[in-house]
Coordinates of C-alpha atoms in Angstrom, one line a residue:
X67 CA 80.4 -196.5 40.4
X68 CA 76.8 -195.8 41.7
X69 CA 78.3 -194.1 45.0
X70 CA 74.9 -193.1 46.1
X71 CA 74.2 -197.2 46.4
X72 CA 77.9 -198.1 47.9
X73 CA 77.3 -195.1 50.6
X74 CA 73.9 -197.2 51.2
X75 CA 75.2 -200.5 51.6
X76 CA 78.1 -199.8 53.3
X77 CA 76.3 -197.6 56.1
X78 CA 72.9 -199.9 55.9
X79 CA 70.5 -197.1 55.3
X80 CA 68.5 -196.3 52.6
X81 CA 69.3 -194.9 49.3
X82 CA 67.3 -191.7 50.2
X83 CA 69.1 -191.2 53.5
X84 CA 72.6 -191.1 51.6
X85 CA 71.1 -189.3 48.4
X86 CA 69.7 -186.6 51.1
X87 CA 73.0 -186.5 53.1
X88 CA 75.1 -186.4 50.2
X89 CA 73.4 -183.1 48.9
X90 CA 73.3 -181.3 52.5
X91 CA 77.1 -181.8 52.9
X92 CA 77.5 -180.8 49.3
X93 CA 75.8 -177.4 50.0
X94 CA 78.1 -177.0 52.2
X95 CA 76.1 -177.8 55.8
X96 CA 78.2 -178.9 58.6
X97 CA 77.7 -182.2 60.3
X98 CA 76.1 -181.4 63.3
X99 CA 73.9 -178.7 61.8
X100 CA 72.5 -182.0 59.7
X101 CA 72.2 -184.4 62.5
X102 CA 70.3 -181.5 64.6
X103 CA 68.2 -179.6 62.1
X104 CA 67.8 -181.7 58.7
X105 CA 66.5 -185.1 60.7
X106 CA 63.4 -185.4 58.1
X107 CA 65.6 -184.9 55.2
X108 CA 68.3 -187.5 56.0
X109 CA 65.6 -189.7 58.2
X110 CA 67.1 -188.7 61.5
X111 CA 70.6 -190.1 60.8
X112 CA 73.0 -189.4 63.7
X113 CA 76.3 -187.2 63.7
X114 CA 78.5 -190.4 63.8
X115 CA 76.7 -192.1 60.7
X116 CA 77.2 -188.8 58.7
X117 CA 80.4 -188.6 59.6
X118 CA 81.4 -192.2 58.8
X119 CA 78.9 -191.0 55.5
X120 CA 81.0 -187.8 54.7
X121 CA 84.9 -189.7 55.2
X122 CA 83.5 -192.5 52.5
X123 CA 82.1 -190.1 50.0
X124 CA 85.3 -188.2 49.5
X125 CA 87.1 -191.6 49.3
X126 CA 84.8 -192.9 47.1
X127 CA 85.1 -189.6 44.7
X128 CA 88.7 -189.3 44.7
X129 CA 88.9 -193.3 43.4
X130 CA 86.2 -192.2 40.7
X131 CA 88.6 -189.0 40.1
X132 CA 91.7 -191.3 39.9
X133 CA 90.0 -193.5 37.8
X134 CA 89.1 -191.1 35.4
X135 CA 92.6 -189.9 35.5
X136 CA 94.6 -193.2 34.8
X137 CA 91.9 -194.3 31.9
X138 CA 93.0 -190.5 30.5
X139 CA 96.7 -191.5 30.9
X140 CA 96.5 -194.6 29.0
X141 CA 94.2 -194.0 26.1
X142 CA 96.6 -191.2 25.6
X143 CA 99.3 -193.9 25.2
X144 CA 96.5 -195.8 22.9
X145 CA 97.3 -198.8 25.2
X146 CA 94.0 -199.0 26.3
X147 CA 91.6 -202.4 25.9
X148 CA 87.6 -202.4 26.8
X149 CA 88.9 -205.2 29.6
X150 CA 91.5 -202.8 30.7
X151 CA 88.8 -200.0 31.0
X152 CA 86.3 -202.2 32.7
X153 CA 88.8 -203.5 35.3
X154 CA 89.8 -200.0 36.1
X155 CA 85.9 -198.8 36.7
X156 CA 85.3 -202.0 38.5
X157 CA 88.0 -201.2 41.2
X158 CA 87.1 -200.8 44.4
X159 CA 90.2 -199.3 46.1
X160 CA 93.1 -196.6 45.3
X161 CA 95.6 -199.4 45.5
X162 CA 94.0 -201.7 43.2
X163 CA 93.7 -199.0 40.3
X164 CA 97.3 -198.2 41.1
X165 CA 98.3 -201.7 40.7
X166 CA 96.6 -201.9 37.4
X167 CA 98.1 -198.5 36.2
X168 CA 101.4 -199.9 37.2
X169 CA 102.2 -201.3 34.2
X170 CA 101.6 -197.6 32.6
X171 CA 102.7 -195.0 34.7
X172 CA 105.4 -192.9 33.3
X173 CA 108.9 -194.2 35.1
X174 CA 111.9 -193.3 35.7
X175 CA 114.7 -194.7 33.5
X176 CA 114.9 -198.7 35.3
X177 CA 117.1 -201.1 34.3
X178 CA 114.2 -202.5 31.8
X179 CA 113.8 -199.5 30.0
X180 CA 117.6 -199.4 29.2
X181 CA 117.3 -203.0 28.2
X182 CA 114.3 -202.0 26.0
X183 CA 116.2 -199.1 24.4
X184 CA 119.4 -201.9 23.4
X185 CA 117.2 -203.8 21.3
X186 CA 116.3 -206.8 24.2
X187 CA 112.9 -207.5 24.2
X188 CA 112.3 -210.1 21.7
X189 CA 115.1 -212.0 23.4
X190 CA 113.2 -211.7 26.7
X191 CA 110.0 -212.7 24.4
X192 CA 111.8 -215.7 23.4
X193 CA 112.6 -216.8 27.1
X194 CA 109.1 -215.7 28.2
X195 CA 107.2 -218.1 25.7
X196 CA 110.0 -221.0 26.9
X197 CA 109.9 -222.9 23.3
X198 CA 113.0 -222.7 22.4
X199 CA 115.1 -226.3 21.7
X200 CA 118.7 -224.7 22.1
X201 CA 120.1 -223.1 25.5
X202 CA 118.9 -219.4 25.8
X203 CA 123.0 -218.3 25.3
X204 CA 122.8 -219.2 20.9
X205 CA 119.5 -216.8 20.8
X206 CA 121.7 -214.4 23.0
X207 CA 124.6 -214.2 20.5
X208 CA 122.7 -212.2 17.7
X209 CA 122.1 -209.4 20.4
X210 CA 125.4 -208.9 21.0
X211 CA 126.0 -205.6 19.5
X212 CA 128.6 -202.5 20.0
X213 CA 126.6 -200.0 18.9
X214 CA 123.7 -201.0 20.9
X215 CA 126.1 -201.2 24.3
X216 CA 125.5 -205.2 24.3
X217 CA 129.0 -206.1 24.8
X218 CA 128.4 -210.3 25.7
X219 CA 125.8 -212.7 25.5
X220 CA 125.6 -212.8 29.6
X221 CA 124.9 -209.0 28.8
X222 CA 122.4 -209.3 26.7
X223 CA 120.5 -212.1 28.8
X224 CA 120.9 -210.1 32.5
X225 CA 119.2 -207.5 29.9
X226 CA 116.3 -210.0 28.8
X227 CA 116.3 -210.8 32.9
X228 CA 115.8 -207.1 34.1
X229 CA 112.6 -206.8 31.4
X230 CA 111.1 -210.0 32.5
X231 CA 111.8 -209.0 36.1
X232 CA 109.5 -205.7 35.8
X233 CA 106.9 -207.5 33.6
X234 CA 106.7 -209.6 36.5
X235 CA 106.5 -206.9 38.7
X236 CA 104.5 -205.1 36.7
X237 CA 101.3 -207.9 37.0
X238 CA 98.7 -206.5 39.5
X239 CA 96.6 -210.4 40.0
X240 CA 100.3 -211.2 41.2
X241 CA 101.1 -208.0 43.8
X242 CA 97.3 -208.5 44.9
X243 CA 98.4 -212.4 46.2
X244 CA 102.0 -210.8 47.3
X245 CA 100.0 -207.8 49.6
X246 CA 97.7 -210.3 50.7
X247 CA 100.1 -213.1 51.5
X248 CA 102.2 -210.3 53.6
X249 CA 99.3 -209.2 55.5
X250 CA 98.5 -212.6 56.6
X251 CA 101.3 -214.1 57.0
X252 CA 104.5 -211.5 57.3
X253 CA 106.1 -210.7 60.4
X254 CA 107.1 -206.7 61.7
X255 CA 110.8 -207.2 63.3
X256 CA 112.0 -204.1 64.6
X257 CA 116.1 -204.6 66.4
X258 CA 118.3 -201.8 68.1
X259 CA 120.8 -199.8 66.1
X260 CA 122.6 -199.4 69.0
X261 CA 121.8 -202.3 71.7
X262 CA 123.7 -200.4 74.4
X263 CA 121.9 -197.2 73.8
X264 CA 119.3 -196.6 76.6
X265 CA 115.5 -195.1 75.1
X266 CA 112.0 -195.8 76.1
X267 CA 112.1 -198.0 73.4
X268 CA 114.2 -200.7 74.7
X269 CA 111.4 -203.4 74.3
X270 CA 111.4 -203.0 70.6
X271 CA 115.2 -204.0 70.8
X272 CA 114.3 -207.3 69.8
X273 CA 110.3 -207.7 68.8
X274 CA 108.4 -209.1 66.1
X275 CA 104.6 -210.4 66.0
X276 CA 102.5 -210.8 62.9
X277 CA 101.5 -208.1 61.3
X278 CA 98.2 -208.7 61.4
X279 CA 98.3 -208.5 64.8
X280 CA 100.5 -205.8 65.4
X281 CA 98.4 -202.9 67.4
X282 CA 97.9 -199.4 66.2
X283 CA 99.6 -197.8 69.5
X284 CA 103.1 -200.6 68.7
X285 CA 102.7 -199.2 64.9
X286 CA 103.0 -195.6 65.6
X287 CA 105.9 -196.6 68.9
X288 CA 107.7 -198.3 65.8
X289 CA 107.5 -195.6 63.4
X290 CA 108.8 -192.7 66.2
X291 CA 111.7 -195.5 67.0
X292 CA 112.7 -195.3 64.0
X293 CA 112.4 -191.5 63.0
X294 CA 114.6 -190.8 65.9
X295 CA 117.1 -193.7 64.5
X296 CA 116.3 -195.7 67.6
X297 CA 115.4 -198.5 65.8
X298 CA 115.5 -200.6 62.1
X299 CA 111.6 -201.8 61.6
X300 CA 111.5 -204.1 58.6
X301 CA 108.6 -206.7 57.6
X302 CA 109.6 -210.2 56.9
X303 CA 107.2 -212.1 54.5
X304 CA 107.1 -215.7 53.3
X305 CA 109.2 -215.3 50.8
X306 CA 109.4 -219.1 49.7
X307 CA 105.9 -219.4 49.5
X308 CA 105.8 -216.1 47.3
X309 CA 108.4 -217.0 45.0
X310 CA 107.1 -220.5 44.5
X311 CA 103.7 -218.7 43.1
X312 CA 105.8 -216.6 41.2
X313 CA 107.5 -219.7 39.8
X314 CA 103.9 -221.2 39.5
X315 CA 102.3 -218.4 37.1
X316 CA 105.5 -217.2 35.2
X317 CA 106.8 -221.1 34.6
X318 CA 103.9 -223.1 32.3
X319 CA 107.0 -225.2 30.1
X320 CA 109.6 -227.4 31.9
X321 CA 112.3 -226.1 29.6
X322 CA 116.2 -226.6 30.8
X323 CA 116.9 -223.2 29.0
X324 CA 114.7 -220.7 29.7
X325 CA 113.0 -222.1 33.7
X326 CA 116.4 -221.1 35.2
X327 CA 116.7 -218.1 33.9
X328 CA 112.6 -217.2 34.6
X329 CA 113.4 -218.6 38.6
X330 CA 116.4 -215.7 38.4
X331 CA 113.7 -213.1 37.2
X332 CA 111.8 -214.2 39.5
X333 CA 113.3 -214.0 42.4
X334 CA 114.8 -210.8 41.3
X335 CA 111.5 -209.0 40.8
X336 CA 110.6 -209.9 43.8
X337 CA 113.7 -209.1 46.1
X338 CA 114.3 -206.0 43.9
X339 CA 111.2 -204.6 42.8
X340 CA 107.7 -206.1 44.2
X341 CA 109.1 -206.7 47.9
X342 CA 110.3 -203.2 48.4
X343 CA 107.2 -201.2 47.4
X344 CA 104.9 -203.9 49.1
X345 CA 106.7 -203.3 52.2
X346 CA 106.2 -199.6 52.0
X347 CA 102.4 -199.7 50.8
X348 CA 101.5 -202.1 54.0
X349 CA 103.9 -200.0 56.3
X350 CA 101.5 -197.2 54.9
X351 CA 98.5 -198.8 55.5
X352 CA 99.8 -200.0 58.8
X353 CA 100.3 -196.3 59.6
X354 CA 96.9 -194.7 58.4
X355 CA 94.4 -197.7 60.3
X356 CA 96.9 -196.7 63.4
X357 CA 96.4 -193.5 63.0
X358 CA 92.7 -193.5 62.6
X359 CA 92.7 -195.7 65.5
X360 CA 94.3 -193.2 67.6
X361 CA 92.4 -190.1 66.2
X362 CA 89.4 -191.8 67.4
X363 CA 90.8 -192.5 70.9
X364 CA 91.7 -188.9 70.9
X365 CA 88.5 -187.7 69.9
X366 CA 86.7 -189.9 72.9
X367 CA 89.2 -188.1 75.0
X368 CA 88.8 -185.0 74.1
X369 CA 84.8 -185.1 74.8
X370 CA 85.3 -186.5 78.3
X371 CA 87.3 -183.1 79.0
X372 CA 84.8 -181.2 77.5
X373 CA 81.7 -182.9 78.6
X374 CA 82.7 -182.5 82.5
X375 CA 79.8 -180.7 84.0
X376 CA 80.1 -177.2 84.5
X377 CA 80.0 -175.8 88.5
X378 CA 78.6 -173.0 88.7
X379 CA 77.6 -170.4 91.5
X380 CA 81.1 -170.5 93.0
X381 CA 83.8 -167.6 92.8
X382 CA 86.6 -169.9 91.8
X383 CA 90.5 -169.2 92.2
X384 CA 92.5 -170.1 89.2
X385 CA 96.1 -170.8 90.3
X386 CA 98.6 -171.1 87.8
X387 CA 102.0 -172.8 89.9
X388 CA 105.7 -172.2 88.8
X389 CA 108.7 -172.0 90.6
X390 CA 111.1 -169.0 89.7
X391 CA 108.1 -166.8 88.3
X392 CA 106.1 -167.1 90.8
X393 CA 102.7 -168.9 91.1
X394 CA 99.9 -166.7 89.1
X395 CA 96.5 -166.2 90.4
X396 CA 93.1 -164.7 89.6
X397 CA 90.3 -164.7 91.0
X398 CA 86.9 -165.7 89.0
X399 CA 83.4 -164.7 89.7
X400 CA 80.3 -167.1 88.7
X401 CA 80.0 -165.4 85.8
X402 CA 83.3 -165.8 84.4
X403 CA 84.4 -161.8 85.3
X404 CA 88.1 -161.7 86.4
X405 CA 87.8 -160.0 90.0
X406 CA 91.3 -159.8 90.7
X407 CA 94.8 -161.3 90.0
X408 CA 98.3 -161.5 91.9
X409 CA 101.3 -163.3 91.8
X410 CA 102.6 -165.4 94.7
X411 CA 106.3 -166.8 95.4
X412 CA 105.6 -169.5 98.1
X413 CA 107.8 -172.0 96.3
X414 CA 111.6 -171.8 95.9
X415 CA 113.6 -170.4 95.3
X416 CA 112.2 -167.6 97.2
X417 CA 110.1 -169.5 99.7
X418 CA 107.6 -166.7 100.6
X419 CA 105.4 -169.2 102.3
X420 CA 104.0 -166.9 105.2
X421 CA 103.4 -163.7 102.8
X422 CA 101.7 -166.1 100.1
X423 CA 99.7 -167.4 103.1
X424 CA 98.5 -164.0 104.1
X425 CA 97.5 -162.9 100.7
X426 CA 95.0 -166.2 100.4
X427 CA 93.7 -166.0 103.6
X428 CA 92.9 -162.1 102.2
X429 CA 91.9 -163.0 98.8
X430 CA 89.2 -165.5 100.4
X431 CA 87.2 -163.6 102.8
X432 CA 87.3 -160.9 100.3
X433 CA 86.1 -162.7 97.8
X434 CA 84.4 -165.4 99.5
X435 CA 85.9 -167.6 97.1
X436 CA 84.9 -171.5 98.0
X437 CA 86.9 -173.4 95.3
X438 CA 90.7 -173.2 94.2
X439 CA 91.3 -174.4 90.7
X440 CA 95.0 -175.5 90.3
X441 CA 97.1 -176.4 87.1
X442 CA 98.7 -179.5 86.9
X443 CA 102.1 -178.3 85.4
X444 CA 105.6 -177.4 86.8
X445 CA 105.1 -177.4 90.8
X446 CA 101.6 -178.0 91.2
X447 CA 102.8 -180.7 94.0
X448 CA 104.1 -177.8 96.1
X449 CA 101.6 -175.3 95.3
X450 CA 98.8 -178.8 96.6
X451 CA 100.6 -178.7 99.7
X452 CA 100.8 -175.2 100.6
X453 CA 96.5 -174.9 99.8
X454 CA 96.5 -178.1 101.9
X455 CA 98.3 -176.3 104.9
X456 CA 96.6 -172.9 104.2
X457 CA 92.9 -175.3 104.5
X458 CA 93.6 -176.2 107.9
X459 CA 94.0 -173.2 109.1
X460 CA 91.0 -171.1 108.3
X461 CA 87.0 -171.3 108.9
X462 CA 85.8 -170.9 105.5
X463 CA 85.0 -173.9 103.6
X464 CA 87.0 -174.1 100.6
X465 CA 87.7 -176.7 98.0
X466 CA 90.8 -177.1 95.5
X467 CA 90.6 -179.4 92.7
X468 CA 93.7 -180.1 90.2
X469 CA 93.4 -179.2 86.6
X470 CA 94.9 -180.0 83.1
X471 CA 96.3 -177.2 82.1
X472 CA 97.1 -178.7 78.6
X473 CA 96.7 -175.5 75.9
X474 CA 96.6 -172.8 78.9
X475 CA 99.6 -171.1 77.9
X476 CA 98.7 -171.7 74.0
X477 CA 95.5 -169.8 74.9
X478 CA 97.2 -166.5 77.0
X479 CA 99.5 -166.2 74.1
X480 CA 96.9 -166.2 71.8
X481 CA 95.7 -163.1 69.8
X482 CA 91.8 -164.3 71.5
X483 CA 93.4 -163.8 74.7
X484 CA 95.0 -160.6 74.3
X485 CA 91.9 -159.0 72.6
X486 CA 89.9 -160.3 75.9
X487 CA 92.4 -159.4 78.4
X488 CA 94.6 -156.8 76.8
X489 CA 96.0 -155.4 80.2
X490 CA 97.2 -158.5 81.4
X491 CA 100.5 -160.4 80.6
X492 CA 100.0 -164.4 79.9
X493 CA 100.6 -165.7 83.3
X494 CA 97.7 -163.7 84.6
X495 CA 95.5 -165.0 81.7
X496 CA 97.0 -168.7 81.9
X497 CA 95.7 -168.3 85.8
X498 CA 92.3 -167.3 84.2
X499 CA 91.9 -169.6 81.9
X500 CA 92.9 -172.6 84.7
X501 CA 89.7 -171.0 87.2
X502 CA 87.4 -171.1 84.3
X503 CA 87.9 -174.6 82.6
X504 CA 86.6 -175.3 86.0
X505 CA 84.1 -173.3 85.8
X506 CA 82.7 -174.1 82.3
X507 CA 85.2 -176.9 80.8
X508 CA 83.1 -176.2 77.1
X509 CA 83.0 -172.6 77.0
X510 CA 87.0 -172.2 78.4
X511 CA 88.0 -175.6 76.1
X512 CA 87.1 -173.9 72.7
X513 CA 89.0 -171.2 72.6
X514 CA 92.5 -173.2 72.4
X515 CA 93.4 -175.6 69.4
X516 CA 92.2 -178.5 69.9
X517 CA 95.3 -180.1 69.1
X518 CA 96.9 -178.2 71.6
X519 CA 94.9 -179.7 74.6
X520 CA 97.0 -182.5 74.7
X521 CA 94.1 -185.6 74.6
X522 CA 96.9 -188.7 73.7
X523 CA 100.1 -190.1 73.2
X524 CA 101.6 -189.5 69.7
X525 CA 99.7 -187.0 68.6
X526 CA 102.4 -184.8 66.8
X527 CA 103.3 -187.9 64.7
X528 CA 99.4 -187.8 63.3
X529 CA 98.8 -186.4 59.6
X530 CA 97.7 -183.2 61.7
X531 CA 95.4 -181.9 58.9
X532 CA 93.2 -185.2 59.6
X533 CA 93.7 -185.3 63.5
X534 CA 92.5 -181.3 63.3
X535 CA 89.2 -182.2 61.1
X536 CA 88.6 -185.2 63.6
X537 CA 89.3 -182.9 66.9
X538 CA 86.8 -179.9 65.7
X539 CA 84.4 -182.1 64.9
X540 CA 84.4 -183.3 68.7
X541 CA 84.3 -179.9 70.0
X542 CA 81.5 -179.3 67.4
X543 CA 79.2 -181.8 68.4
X544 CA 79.6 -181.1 72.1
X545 CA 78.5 -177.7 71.6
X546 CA 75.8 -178.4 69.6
X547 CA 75.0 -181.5 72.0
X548 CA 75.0 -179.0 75.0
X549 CA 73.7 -175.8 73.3
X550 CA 74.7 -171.9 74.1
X551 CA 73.5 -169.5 76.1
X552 CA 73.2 -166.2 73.6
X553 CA 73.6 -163.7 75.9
X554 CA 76.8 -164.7 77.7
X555 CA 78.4 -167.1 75.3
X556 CA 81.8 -166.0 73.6
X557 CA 82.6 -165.6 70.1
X558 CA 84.8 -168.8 70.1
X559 CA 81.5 -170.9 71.3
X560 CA 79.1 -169.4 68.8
X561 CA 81.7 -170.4 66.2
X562 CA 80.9 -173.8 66.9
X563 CA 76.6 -173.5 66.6
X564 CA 75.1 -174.8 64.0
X565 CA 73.4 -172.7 61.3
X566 CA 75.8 -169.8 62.6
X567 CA 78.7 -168.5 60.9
X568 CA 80.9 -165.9 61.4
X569 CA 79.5 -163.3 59.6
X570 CA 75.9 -163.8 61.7
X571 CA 77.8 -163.0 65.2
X572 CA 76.9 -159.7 65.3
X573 CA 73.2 -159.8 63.9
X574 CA 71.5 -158.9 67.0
X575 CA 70.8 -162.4 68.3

């Protein structure tokens, strides 16, 4: 495969956009360091066209990869044809090689194989070409054999029936029809193991829609409902129409002997083998658009929250609520600087509303502070309230905005956090952290995990490795979309500019 000209036509650009893209990413430049500072090499192709560019080409070079592999695998069983060969390089997807390597891959001992190994396959031979003029049971005697483990002519042809079955199952033009017919046509049911059970997932008791309808955020609902053995998801596909085609292709005589017999292997294949793994493969699929579909939601997310503009020139308090603890403060200059921090028990179950009220009033004509940044968590309703109270009484003209606090206590635990703020515990730097995303949302954002921001439902049931990639590659385009102030920005931020690594922190930029 010329993957140079797929990359092309896929992405509509032109051959020297992907052959020039292709060779930055290989030398290992990140995407936004392309998009901003290579435009006359790739011919100004955006971040989202090289990213779409760099997913493909390590698709496209792991089916070369596995192409290579599975020609090895059966030359080295000498079972390989030119046609075979060509099919294989002609592939255009993993599960089409795979279907075609089927036939190949090294199993585990099936009921086939033991048939094989009793000396069954020319019987199953006999019934597959459907010649024969006498019923299939005479041709079954002479298999009949103790020392084989044949012990009775139904034996032998349930034996014949098991090899047929996998050669049937075996075939990739017939799971091809079978994967497509499901996807067109099937149904996803999902039913209650326990209808009296009460769960959020009580309208999946009794659903089903086509499964070419079913939505990404219903997919990945189904799948946790049935991790936490809420629910029994199964696909139903046409299975009349599929067995009549398999009846079609494997059934070319109209012989009373052997068609009976073939409809048996048939149906068996299908109920026992094909059905099963086709299930699984389009559950998978299912599962990975879903997913992708997701990652992409939380990826737009994740750049609204980061993309807020900044508000600067304000000292801002950073209030961090919580009941039994106490509610955390700290107060932030316009520069970032911590000024001061304190911890407040206006809520229960001490209910030190007036003493909490003094130390604001305090705290803002010391510090002129004119915003109050307040985290969204455990009582942030009561901690509103009291501000709310507090804002009536005084002159000064103050502000209070509520925060997601998402990833603020994954930050003040973090080794970042303590190197930054050794000589305060985490509450005091969860209460920093709160003031500042308000301050700078960018700058405050990239020091947590992105995946621990919290940007959409199911997002611990993602393939985390992919949802991680996705999620820094937000936070690196927003950086390099916004840009960095050298002299003030932090070593988390620079992390994120391109054409600056690590190692180049500290070179006197």
């Amino acid at each position: 495969m010329d993957i140079i000209k797929k990359l092309a036509e896929e992405l509509n650009i032109g051959r020297h956009q992907a052959e020039a893209a292709v060779k930055l990413i290989d030398e290992g430049n990140t995407i936004p360091f392309i998009a901003r500072y290579r435009k006359e090499a790739t011919g100004s192709l955006d971040d989202e066209v090289l990213r779409n560019l760099d997913e493909r080409l390590k698709y496209l070079r792991n089916l070369e990869d596995r192409k290579s592999q599975v020609i090895a695998s059966i030359a080295e069983q000498e079972k390989l044809t030119p046609e075979l060969e060509l099919k294989i390089k002609e592939a255009q997807t993993l599960v089409a090689v795979e279907d075609l390597y089927r036939p190949y891959k090294p199993k585990r001992r099936t009921r086939a194989m033991i048939a094989k190994e009793k000396g069954l396959e020319p019987l199953a031979d006999l019934i597959s070409m459907q010649m024969t003029a006498e019923p299939v049971e005479k041709a079954a005697a002479g298999f009949v054999s103790e020392e084989k483990g044949v012990a009775s002519v139904q034996e032998a042809i349930q034996g014949a029936r098991d090899i047929l079955a996998e050669r049937i199952s075996d075939n990739a033009a017939f799971r091809t029809y079978i994967r497509n017919i499901t996807m067109n046509k099937g149904v996803i049911q999902s039913s209650a193991k326990d209808e009296k059970a009460q769960s959020v997932y009580e309208m999946y008791y009794n659903y089903e829609e086509p499964v070419k309808k079913a939505a990404g955020h219903r997919i990945l609902a189904l799948n946790r409902g049935e991790n936490e053995k809420m629910l029994t998801v199964k696909i139903l596909a046409p299975e009349e129409q599929i067995l009549g085609y398999l009846e079609k292709q494997t059934i070319v005589r109209d012989n009373p002997y052997t068609t009976p017999i073939l409809k048996e292997a048939a149906a068996d294949s299908y109920s026992r083998l094909i059905g099963p793994s086709i299930e699984r493969e389009i559950r998978s699929d299912l599962t990975e658009k879903a997913e992708e579909g997701a990652i992409k939601v939380f990826g737009k997310n994740l750049e609204q929250l980061l993309m807020q503009p900044p508000i600067v020139g304000r000292v801002v308090l950073g209030w961090d609520p919580a009941f039994r603890t106490g509610c955390k403060l700290a107060v932030v200059d316009s520069t970032g600087k911590v000024l001061d921090t304190v911890v407040i028990y206006p809520t229960a179950p001490q209910n030190k509303v007036e003493e909490s009220r003094k130390i604001l009033k305090d705290f803002i004509k010391k510090y002129n502070i004119s915003l109050i940044s307040v985290g969204n968590g455990t009582a942030s309703r009561e901690s509103e309230q009291i501000i709310v109270d507090l804002l009536k009484e005084i002159r000064e003209q103050v502000q209070y905005v509520i925060v997601n606090e998402a990833g603020a206590s994954v930050y003040s635990a973090s080794k970042l956090a303590t190197e930054e703020f050794p000589a305060f515990d985490v509450g005091q730097r969860s209460a920093v952290s709160i003031a500042r995303r308000l301050q700078d949302p960018l700058s405050e954002l990239v020091k947590i995990d992105p995946k621990s921001i919290g940007v959409g439902q199911y997002q611990h049931d993602m393939n985390q490795k992919r949802l991680g990639e996705a999620l820094e590659g937000v936070v690196e385009d927003c950086v390099n979309k916004v840009g960095v102030d050298l002299n003030t920005a932090s070593a988390s931020l620079l992390e994120y500019v391109s054409g600056i690594n690590i190692g180049q922190e500290h070179c006197g930029l």
